[in-house]
């Protein structure tokens, strides 16, 4: 049974044809046992990849391909990366469904176009970073503001080899919601030390990155 309806599939196929420019690889980590949503995530990725010749899917077993998982810093599943010319440190943990689907598609587009709409000042700052910064964005599928936070964090990762960004769907990882005290979404946690709530603007997130990287 398809996850995307025929009308939505046709609309998305046209959108991708108009906006994708260069190849994008989705590297999916899964396990048949002890992963309730892995099959659903794989189905969604397979349906999306079939809509464009520029999209490619690689599937890895989280247990059997443990060296690959470690190399890509995958510590939980379901998970997938979004890669272009290289691995930008962009991760999705959990299914990008509901409102999050739009953020997933937007990420595919800017990775395929090999550019973001971040300001030139922000791009210069990110390229000059000398310390690593991790951004974890905690979301739920029913949050209309979450995709904005996820995409912003992913753009920061795209623009800097020092930044990595992860969408974490808390309904699938409730232990992480408890660990990080997630009571409202979106919530962004930087380097395990600084937390923000809400879809913050670009300049505000930059200031927080300065704070944790200084």
Coordinates of N, CA and C in Angstrom, one line a residue:
X1 N 0.8 -1.2 0.0 CA 0.0 0.0 0.0 C 0.9 1.3 0.0
X2 N 0.6 2.1 -1.0 CA 1.4 3.4 -1.1 C 1.1 4.4 0.0
X3 N 2.1 5.1 0.5 CA 1.9 6.1 1.5 C 1.5 7.4 0.9
X4 N 2.0 7.7 -0.4 CA 1.6 8.9 -1.0 C 0.4 8.7 -1.9
X5 N -0.6 9.6 -1.9 CA -1.7 9.5 -2.7 C -1.4 9.8 -4.2
X6 N -2.1 9.3 -5.1 CA -1.8 9.5 -6.5 C -1.7 11.0 -6.9
X7 N -2.6 11.8 -6.4 CA -2.6 13.3 -6.7 C -1.3 13.9 -6.1
X8 N -1.0 13.6 -4.9 CA 0.2 14.1 -4.3 C 1.5 13.7 -5.0
X9 N 1.5 12.4 -5.4 CA 2.6 11.9 -6.1 C 2.9 12.6 -7.4
X10 N 1.8 12.9 -8.1 CA 2.0 13.6 -9.4 C 2.5 15.0 -9.2
X11 N 1.9 15.7 -8.2 CA 2.3 17.0 -7.9 C 3.8 17.1 -7.5
X12 N 4.2 16.1 -6.6 CA 5.6 16.1 -6.1 C 6.5 15.8 -7.3
X13 N 6.1 14.9 -8.2 CA 7.0 14.5 -9.3 C 7.3 15.7 -10.2
X14 N 6.2 16.5 -10.4 CA 6.4 17.8 -11.2 C 7.3 18.8 -10.5
X15 N 7.1 18.9 -9.2 CA 7.9 19.8 -8.4 C 9.4 19.4 -8.4
X16 N 9.6 18.2 -8.2 CA 11.0 17.7 -8.2 C 11.7 17.9 -9.5
X17 N 10.9 17.7 -10.6 CA 11.5 17.8 -11.9 C 11.9 19.3 -12.2
X18 N 11.1 20.2 -11.6 CA 11.4 21.6 -11.8 C 12.5 22.2 -10.9
X19 N 12.7 21.5 -9.8 CA 13.7 22.1 -8.8 C 15.0 21.3 -8.5
X20 N 15.0 20.0 -8.8 CA 16.2 19.3 -8.6 C 17.2 19.5 -9.7
X21 N 18.5 19.7 -9.4 CA 19.5 20.0 -10.4 C 20.6 19.0 -10.4
X22 N 21.0 18.5 -9.3 CA 22.1 17.5 -9.2 C 21.7 16.3 -8.4
X23 N 22.4 15.2 -8.5 CA 22.1 14.0 -7.8 C 22.1 14.1 -6.3
X24 N 21.2 13.4 -5.6 CA 21.1 13.4 -4.2 C 21.0 11.9 -3.7
X25 N 21.8 11.5 -2.8 CA 21.7 10.2 -2.2 C 21.1 10.2 -0.8
X26 N 20.1 9.3 -0.6 CA 19.6 9.1 0.7 C 20.1 7.7 1.2
X27 N 20.8 7.8 2.3 CA 21.5 6.6 2.9 C 20.7 6.2 4.1
X28 N 19.9 5.1 3.9 CA 18.9 4.7 4.9 C 19.5 3.6 5.8
X29 N 19.3 3.7 7.1 CA 19.8 2.7 8.1 C 18.5 2.1 8.7
X30 N 18.4 0.7 8.6 CA 17.2 0.1 9.1 C 17.5 -1.3 9.7
X31 N 16.5 -1.9 10.3 CA 16.6 -3.2 10.8 C 15.2 -3.8 10.9
X32 N 15.1 -5.0 10.4 CA 13.7 -5.6 10.3 C 13.1 -5.8 11.6
X33 N 13.9 -6.3 12.6 CA 13.4 -6.6 13.9 C 13.6 -5.4 14.8
X34 N 12.8 -5.2 15.8 CA 12.9 -4.2 16.9 C 13.0 -2.8 16.4
X35 N 12.3 -2.5 15.3 CA 12.2 -1.2 14.7 C 10.8 -1.0 14.1
X36 N 9.9 -0.4 14.9 CA 8.5 -0.4 14.5 C 8.2 0.4 13.2
X37 N 9.0 1.5 13.0 CA 8.7 2.4 11.9 C 9.7 2.3 10.7
X38 N 10.6 1.4 10.8 CA 11.6 1.3 9.8 C 11.0 1.0 8.4
X39 N 10.1 0.0 8.4 CA 9.5 -0.4 7.1 C 8.7 0.8 6.5
X40 N 8.0 1.6 7.3 CA 7.2 2.7 6.8 C 8.2 3.8 6.3
X41 N 9.3 4.0 7.0 CA 10.2 5.0 6.5 C 10.8 4.6 5.1
X42 N 11.2 3.3 5.0 CA 11.7 2.8 3.8 C 10.7 2.9 2.7
X43 N 9.5 2.6 2.9 CA 8.4 2.7 1.9 C 8.3 4.2 1.4
X44 N 8.4 5.1 2.3 CA 8.3 6.5 2.0 C 9.5 7.0 1.1
X45 N 10.7 6.6 1.5 CA 11.9 7.0 0.8 C 11.8 6.3 -0.6
X46 N 11.4 5.1 -0.7 CA 11.4 4.4 -2.0 C 10.4 5.1 -2.9
X47 N 9.2 5.5 -2.4 CA 8.2 6.2 -3.2 C 8.8 7.6 -3.7
X48 N 9.4 8.3 -2.8 CA 10.0 9.6 -3.2 C 11.1 9.4 -4.3
X49 N 12.0 8.5 -4.0 CA 13.1 8.3 -5.0 C 12.6 7.9 -6.4
X50 N 11.6 7.2 -6.5 CA 11.0 6.8 -7.8 C 10.5 8.0 -8.6
X51 N 10.3 9.1 -7.9 CA 9.8 10.3 -8.6 C 10.8 11.1 -9.4
X52 N 12.1 10.8 -9.2 CA 13.1 11.6 -9.9 C 14.4 10.7 -10.2
X53 N 14.9 10.8 -11.4 CA 16.1 10.1 -11.7 C 17.4 10.6 -10.9
X54 N 17.2 11.8 -10.3 CA 18.3 12.4 -9.6 C 18.4 11.9 -8.2
X55 N 17.4 11.2 -7.7 CA 17.4 10.7 -6.3 C 17.8 9.2 -6.3
X56 N 18.6 8.9 -5.3 CA 19.1 7.6 -5.2 C 19.0 7.1 -3.7
X57 N 18.7 5.9 -3.5 CA 18.5 5.3 -2.2 C 19.5 4.2 -1.9
X58 N 20.3 4.3 -0.9 CA 21.1 3.2 -0.4 C 20.7 2.7 0.9
X59 N 20.5 1.4 1.1 CA 20.0 0.8 2.3 C 21.1 0.0 3.0
X60 N 21.2 0.3 4.3 CA 22.2 -0.4 5.2 C 21.5 -1.0 6.4
X61 N 21.9 -2.2 6.7 CA 21.4 -2.9 7.9 C 22.2 -2.3 9.1
X62 N 21.4 -1.8 10.1 CA 22.0 -1.1 11.2 C 23.0 -2.0 12.0
X63 N 22.6 -3.3 12.1 CA 23.5 -4.2 12.8 C 24.6 -4.8 12.0
X64 N 24.2 -5.3 10.8 CA 25.2 -6.0 10.0 C 26.2 -5.0 9.4
X65 N 25.8 -3.8 9.1 CA 26.7 -2.7 8.6 C 27.1 -1.8 9.6
X66 N 27.5 -2.3 10.8 CA 27.8 -1.4 11.9 C 28.9 -0.5 11.7
X67 N 29.9 -0.9 10.9 CA 31.0 0.0 10.6 C 30.6 1.2 9.7
X68 N 29.6 1.0 8.8 CA 29.1 2.1 8.0 C 28.3 3.0 8.9
X69 N 27.4 2.4 9.8 CA 26.6 3.2 10.7 C 27.5 4.1 11.6
X70 N 28.6 3.5 12.1 CA 29.5 4.3 12.9 C 30.2 5.4 12.2
X71 N 30.6 5.1 10.9 CA 31.2 6.1 10.1 C 30.3 7.3 9.8
X72 N 29.0 7.0 9.8 CA 28.1 8.1 9.5 C 27.4 8.6 10.8
X73 N 27.9 8.2 11.9 CA 27.4 8.6 13.2 C 25.9 8.3 13.4
X74 N 25.5 7.1 13.0 CA 24.1 6.7 13.2 C 24.0 5.8 14.4
X75 N 23.4 6.3 15.4 CA 23.3 5.6 16.7 C 21.9 5.1 17.1
X76 N 20.9 5.3 16.2 CA 19.5 4.9 16.4 C 18.8 4.8 15.0
X77 N 17.8 4.1 15.0 CA 17.0 3.9 13.7 C 15.5 4.0 14.0
X78 N 14.8 4.3 13.0 CA 15.2 4.5 11.6 C 15.9 5.9 11.4
X79 N 16.8 5.9 10.5 CA 17.7 7.1 10.2 C 18.1 7.1 8.8
X80 N 18.2 8.3 8.2 CA 18.8 8.4 6.9 C 19.5 9.8 6.8
X81 N 20.5 9.7 5.9 CA 21.3 10.9 5.6 C 20.8 11.5 4.2
X82 N 21.1 12.8 4.0 CA 20.8 13.4 2.7 C 22.2 13.9 2.2
X83 N 22.7 13.3 1.2 CA 24.0 13.6 0.7 C 24.0 14.1 -0.8
X84 N 24.9 15.0 -1.1 CA 25.1 15.4 -2.5 C 26.5 15.1 -2.9
X85 N 27.3 16.1 -3.1 CA 28.7 15.8 -3.5 C 29.5 15.2 -2.4
X86 N 28.9 15.3 -1.1 CA 29.6 14.8 0.0 C 28.5 14.6 1.1
X87 N 28.9 14.1 2.3 CA 28.0 14.0 3.4 C 28.1 15.3 4.2
X88 N 27.0 16.0 4.2 CA 26.9 17.4 4.8 C 26.6 17.3 6.3
X89 N 26.4 16.1 6.9 CA 26.1 16.0 8.3 C 24.6 16.2 8.5
X90 N 23.8 16.0 7.5 CA 22.3 16.2 7.6 C 21.7 14.8 7.9
X91 N 20.9 14.7 9.0 CA 20.3 13.5 9.4 C 18.9 13.6 9.7
X92 N 18.1 12.6 9.4 CA 16.7 12.5 9.8 C 16.6 11.2 10.7
X93 N 16.2 11.3 11.9 CA 15.9 10.2 12.8 C 14.4 10.1 13.0
X94 N 13.8 9.1 12.4 CA 12.4 9.0 12.4 C 11.8 9.3 11.1
X95 N 10.5 9.1 10.9 CA 9.8 9.3 9.7 C 9.5 10.8 9.5
X96 N 9.8 11.4 8.4 CA 9.4 12.8 8.1 C 8.0 12.9 7.6
X97 N 7.0 12.6 8.4 CA 5.6 12.6 8.0 C 4.9 13.9 8.5
X98 N 3.6 14.0 8.1 CA 2.9 15.2 8.5 C 3.6 16.4 8.0
X99 N 3.6 17.4 8.8 CA 4.3 18.7 8.4 C 5.7 18.5 8.1
X100 N 6.4 17.5 8.7 CA 7.8 17.3 8.4 C 8.1 16.9 7.0
X101 N 7.1 16.4 6.3 CA 7.4 15.9 4.9 C 7.8 17.1 4.1
X102 N 7.3 18.3 4.3 CA 7.6 19.5 3.5 C 9.1 19.9 3.8
X103 N 9.5 19.7 5.1 CA 10.9 20.0 5.4 C 11.9 19.0 4.8
X104 N 11.5 17.8 4.7 CA 12.3 16.8 4.0 C 12.4 17.1 2.5
X105 N 11.3 17.5 1.9 CA 11.4 17.8 0.4 C 12.2 19.1 0.2
X106 N 12.1 20.1 1.1 CA 12.9 21.3 1.0 C 14.4 21.0 1.1
X107 N 14.7 20.1 2.0 CA 16.1 19.7 2.2 C 16.6 19.0 0.9
X108 N 15.8 18.2 0.3 CA 16.3 17.5 -0.9 C 16.6 18.6 -2.0
X109 N 15.8 19.6 -2.0 CA 15.9 20.6 -3.1 C 17.2 21.4 -2.9
X110 N 17.4 21.9 -1.7 CA 18.6 22.8 -1.6 C 19.9 22.0 -1.6
X111 N 19.9 20.7 -1.2 CA 21.0 19.8 -1.4 C 21.3 19.6 -2.9
X112 N 20.2 19.3 -3.6 CA 20.3 19.1 -5.0 C 20.8 20.3 -5.8
X113 N 20.4 21.5 -5.3 CA 20.8 22.7 -6.0 C 22.2 23.2 -5.5
X114 N 22.7 22.5 -4.5 CA 24.0 22.8 -4.0 C 24.2 24.2 -3.5
X115 N 23.1 24.8 -2.9 CA 23.2 26.1 -2.4 C 22.0 26.3 -1.4
X116 N 22.1 27.3 -0.5 CA 21.1 27.7 0.4 C 20.8 29.2 0.3
X117 N 19.7 29.6 0.9 CA 19.4 31.0 0.9 C 19.8 31.7 2.2
X118 N 20.7 31.1 2.9 CA 21.2 31.8 4.1 C 22.0 33.0 3.6
X119 N 22.1 34.0 4.5 CA 22.7 35.3 4.2 C 24.2 35.0 3.9
X120 N 24.8 35.9 3.2 CA 26.3 35.8 2.9 C 27.1 35.9 4.2
X121 N 26.6 36.7 5.1 CA 27.3 36.9 6.4 C 27.3 35.6 7.2
X122 N 26.1 34.9 7.2 CA 26.0 33.6 7.9 C 26.8 32.6 7.2
X123 N 26.9 32.5 5.9 CA 27.7 31.5 5.2 C 29.2 31.7 5.5
X124 N 29.6 33.0 5.5 CA 31.0 33.2 5.8 C 31.3 32.8 7.3
X125 N 30.4 33.1 8.2 CA 30.6 32.8 9.6 C 30.7 31.2 9.8
X126 N 29.8 30.5 9.1 CA 29.8 29.1 9.2 C 31.0 28.4 8.6
X127 N 31.5 29.0 7.5 CA 32.7 28.4 6.9 C 34.0 28.7 7.7
X128 N 33.9 29.7 8.6 CA 35.1 30.1 9.4 C 35.1 29.4 10.8
X129 N 34.1 28.6 11.1 CA 34.0 27.9 12.4 C 35.2 27.0 12.6
X130 N 35.7 27.0 13.8 CA 36.9 26.2 14.1 C 36.5 25.1 15.2
X131 N 35.3 25.1 15.7 CA 34.9 24.1 16.6 C 33.6 23.4 16.1
X132 N 33.4 22.2 16.4 CA 32.3 21.4 15.9 C 31.0 21.8 16.7
X133 N 29.9 21.8 16.0 CA 28.6 22.2 16.6 C 27.6 21.2 16.1
X134 N 26.9 20.6 17.0 CA 25.8 19.6 16.7 C 24.4 20.3 17.0
X135 N 23.5 20.2 16.1 CA 22.2 20.7 16.2 C 21.2 19.6 16.2
X136 N 20.5 19.4 17.3 CA 19.4 18.4 17.3 C 18.1 19.1 17.4
X137 N 17.2 18.8 16.4 CA 15.9 19.5 16.3 C 14.9 18.5 16.6
X138 N 14.2 18.6 17.7 CA 13.2 17.7 18.2 C 11.8 18.2 17.7
X139 N 11.1 17.2 17.0 CA 9.8 17.6 16.3 C 8.8 16.5 16.5
X140 N 7.5 16.9 16.1 CA 6.5 15.9 16.0 C 5.8 16.2 14.6
X141 N 5.1 15.2 14.0 CA 4.5 15.4 12.7 C 3.4 16.4 12.7
X142 N 2.8 16.7 13.8 CA 1.7 17.6 13.9 C 2.1 19.1 14.2
X143 N 3.4 19.3 14.2 CA 3.8 20.7 14.5 C 4.1 21.5 13.3
X144 N 3.3 22.5 13.0 CA 3.5 23.3 11.7 C 4.7 24.2 11.7
X145 N 5.3 24.4 12.8 CA 6.5 25.3 12.9 C 7.8 24.5 12.8
X146 N 7.7 23.2 13.0 CA 8.9 22.3 13.1 C 9.7 22.3 11.8
X147 N 9.1 22.2 10.7 CA 9.9 22.1 9.4 C 10.8 23.3 9.2
X148 N 10.3 24.5 9.6 CA 11.1 25.7 9.5 C 12.4 25.6 10.3
X149 N 12.3 25.0 11.5 CA 13.5 24.9 12.4 C 14.4 23.8 11.8
X150 N 13.8 22.7 11.4 CA 14.7 21.6 10.8 C 15.4 22.1 9.6
X151 N 14.8 22.7 8.7 CA 15.4 23.2 7.4 C 16.5 24.2 7.7
X152 N 16.2 25.1 8.6 CA 17.3 26.1 9.0 C 18.5 25.4 9.5
X153 N 18.3 24.4 10.4 CA 19.5 23.7 11.0 C 20.2 22.9 9.9
X154 N 19.4 22.3 9.0 CA 20.1 21.5 7.9 C 20.9 22.5 7.0
X155 N 20.4 23.7 6.8 CA 21.1 24.6 5.9 C 22.4 25.0 6.6
X156 N 22.4 25.2 7.9 CA 23.6 25.5 8.6 C 24.6 24.3 8.4
X157 N 24.2 23.1 8.5 CA 25.1 22.0 8.3 C 25.6 21.9 6.9
X158 N 24.8 22.2 5.9 CA 25.2 22.2 4.5 C 26.3 23.2 4.3
X159 N 26.3 24.3 5.0 CA 27.2 25.4 4.7 C 28.5 25.3 5.5
X160 N 28.6 24.3 6.4 CA 29.8 24.2 7.3 C 30.2 22.7 7.5
X161 N 31.4 22.4 7.3 CA 31.9 21.1 7.7 C 32.0 20.9 9.2
X162 N 31.8 21.9 9.9 CA 31.9 21.9 11.4 C 30.5 21.7 12.0
X163 N 29.5 21.8 11.3 CA 28.1 21.7 11.8 C 27.4 20.5 11.3
X164 N 26.8 19.8 12.2 CA 25.9 18.6 11.9 C 24.5 18.9 12.4
X165 N 23.5 18.4 11.7 CA 22.1 18.7 12.1 C 21.3 17.4 12.0
X166 N 20.4 17.2 13.0 CA 19.6 16.1 13.0 C 18.1 16.4 13.4
X167 N 17.2 16.0 12.6 CA 15.8 16.0 12.9 C 15.5 14.7 13.8
X168 N 14.9 14.9 14.9 CA 14.6 13.8 15.8 C 13.1 13.8 16.1
X169 N 12.4 12.8 15.6 CA 10.9 12.7 15.8 C 10.7 12.1 17.2
X170 N 10.2 12.9 18.1 CA 10.1 12.4 19.5 C 9.1 11.3 19.8
X171 N 8.1 11.2 19.0 CA 7.1 10.1 19.2 C 7.8 8.7 19.0
X172 N 8.8 8.7 18.2 CA 9.6 7.5 17.9 C 10.8 7.3 18.9
X173 N 11.2 8.4 19.5 CA 12.3 8.4 20.4 C 11.9 9.1 21.7
X174 N 10.9 8.6 22.4 CA 10.5 9.3 23.6 C 11.5 9.4 24.7
X175 N 12.5 8.4 24.7 CA 13.5 8.5 25.8 C 14.4 9.7 25.6
X176 N 14.5 10.2 24.3 CA 15.3 11.4 24.1 C 14.5 12.6 24.4
X177 N 13.2 12.6 24.2 CA 12.4 13.7 24.7 C 12.5 13.9 26.2
X178 N 12.5 12.7 26.9 CA 12.7 12.8 28.4 C 14.1 13.3 28.7
X179 N 15.1 12.8 28.0 CA 16.4 13.1 28.4 C 16.7 14.6 28.2
X180 N 16.1 15.2 27.1 CA 16.4 16.6 26.8 C 15.3 17.5 27.3
X181 N 14.3 17.0 28.1 CA 13.3 17.8 28.6 C 12.4 18.5 27.6
X182 N 12.1 17.8 26.5 CA 11.3 18.3 25.4 C 9.8 18.4 25.8
X183 N 9.3 19.6 26.1 CA 7.9 19.8 26.5 C 7.1 20.5 25.4
X184 N 7.9 21.1 24.5 CA 7.2 21.8 23.4 C 8.2 21.7 22.2
X185 N 7.6 21.7 21.0 CA 8.4 21.6 19.8 C 8.1 22.7 18.8
X186 N 9.0 23.1 18.0 CA 10.4 22.5 17.9 C 11.3 22.9 19.0
X187 N 12.2 22.0 19.4 CA 13.2 22.4 20.3 C 14.6 22.0 19.7
X188 N 15.5 23.0 19.8 CA 16.8 22.8 19.2 C 17.8 22.7 20.4
X189 N 18.6 21.7 20.4 CA 19.7 21.5 21.4 C 21.0 21.6 20.7
X190 N 21.8 22.5 21.1 CA 23.2 22.7 20.5 C 24.2 22.2 21.5
X191 N 25.0 21.3 20.9 CA 26.2 20.7 21.7 C 25.8 20.2 23.1
X192 N 24.6 19.7 23.2 CA 24.1 19.1 24.5 C 24.0 20.1 25.6
X193 N 24.3 21.4 25.3 CA 24.4 22.4 26.4 C 23.4 23.5 26.4
X194 N 23.0 24.0 25.2 CA 22.2 25.1 25.0 C 20.9 24.7 24.3
X195 N 19.8 25.1 24.7 CA 18.5 24.7 24.2 C 17.6 25.9 23.8
X196 N 17.0 25.8 22.7 CA 16.1 26.8 22.2 C 14.7 26.2 21.9
X197 N 13.6 26.9 22.1 CA 12.3 26.5 21.8 C 11.7 27.4 20.7
X198 N 11.0 26.8 19.8 CA 10.4 27.6 18.8 C 11.2 27.7 17.5
X199 N 10.5 28.1 16.4 CA 11.2 28.3 15.1 C 11.9 29.6 15.1
X200 N 13.1 29.6 15.6 CA 13.9 30.9 15.7 C 14.4 31.4 14.4
X201 N 14.6 32.7 14.2 CA 15.2 33.2 13.0 C 16.6 32.9 12.8
X202 N 17.1 33.0 11.6 CA 18.5 32.7 11.3 C 19.5 33.4 12.2
X203 N 19.4 34.7 12.4 CA 20.3 35.4 13.1 C 20.4 35.0 14.6
X204 N 19.3 34.6 15.1 CA 19.2 34.1 16.5 C 20.0 32.8 16.7
X205 N 19.8 31.9 15.7 CA 20.5 30.6 15.8 C 22.0 30.8 15.6
X206 N 22.4 31.8 14.8 CA 23.8 32.1 14.6 C 24.4 32.5 15.9
X207 N 23.7 33.4 16.6 CA 24.2 33.9 17.9 C 24.4 32.7 18.9
X208 N 23.5 31.8 18.9 CA 23.6 30.6 19.8 C 24.8 29.7 19.4
X209 N 25.0 29.6 18.1 CA 26.1 28.8 17.6 C 27.4 29.5 18.1
X210 N 27.5 30.8 18.0 CA 28.6 31.6 18.5 C 28.8 31.3 20.0
X211 N 27.8 31.2 20.7 CA 27.8 31.0 22.1 C 28.5 29.6 22.5
X212 N 28.0 28.6 21.7 CA 28.6 27.2 22.1 C 29.9 27.0 21.4
X213 N 30.3 27.7 20.4 CA 31.5 27.5 19.7 C 32.6 28.4 20.2
X214 N 32.3 29.3 21.1 CA 33.4 30.2 21.6 C 34.2 29.6 22.7

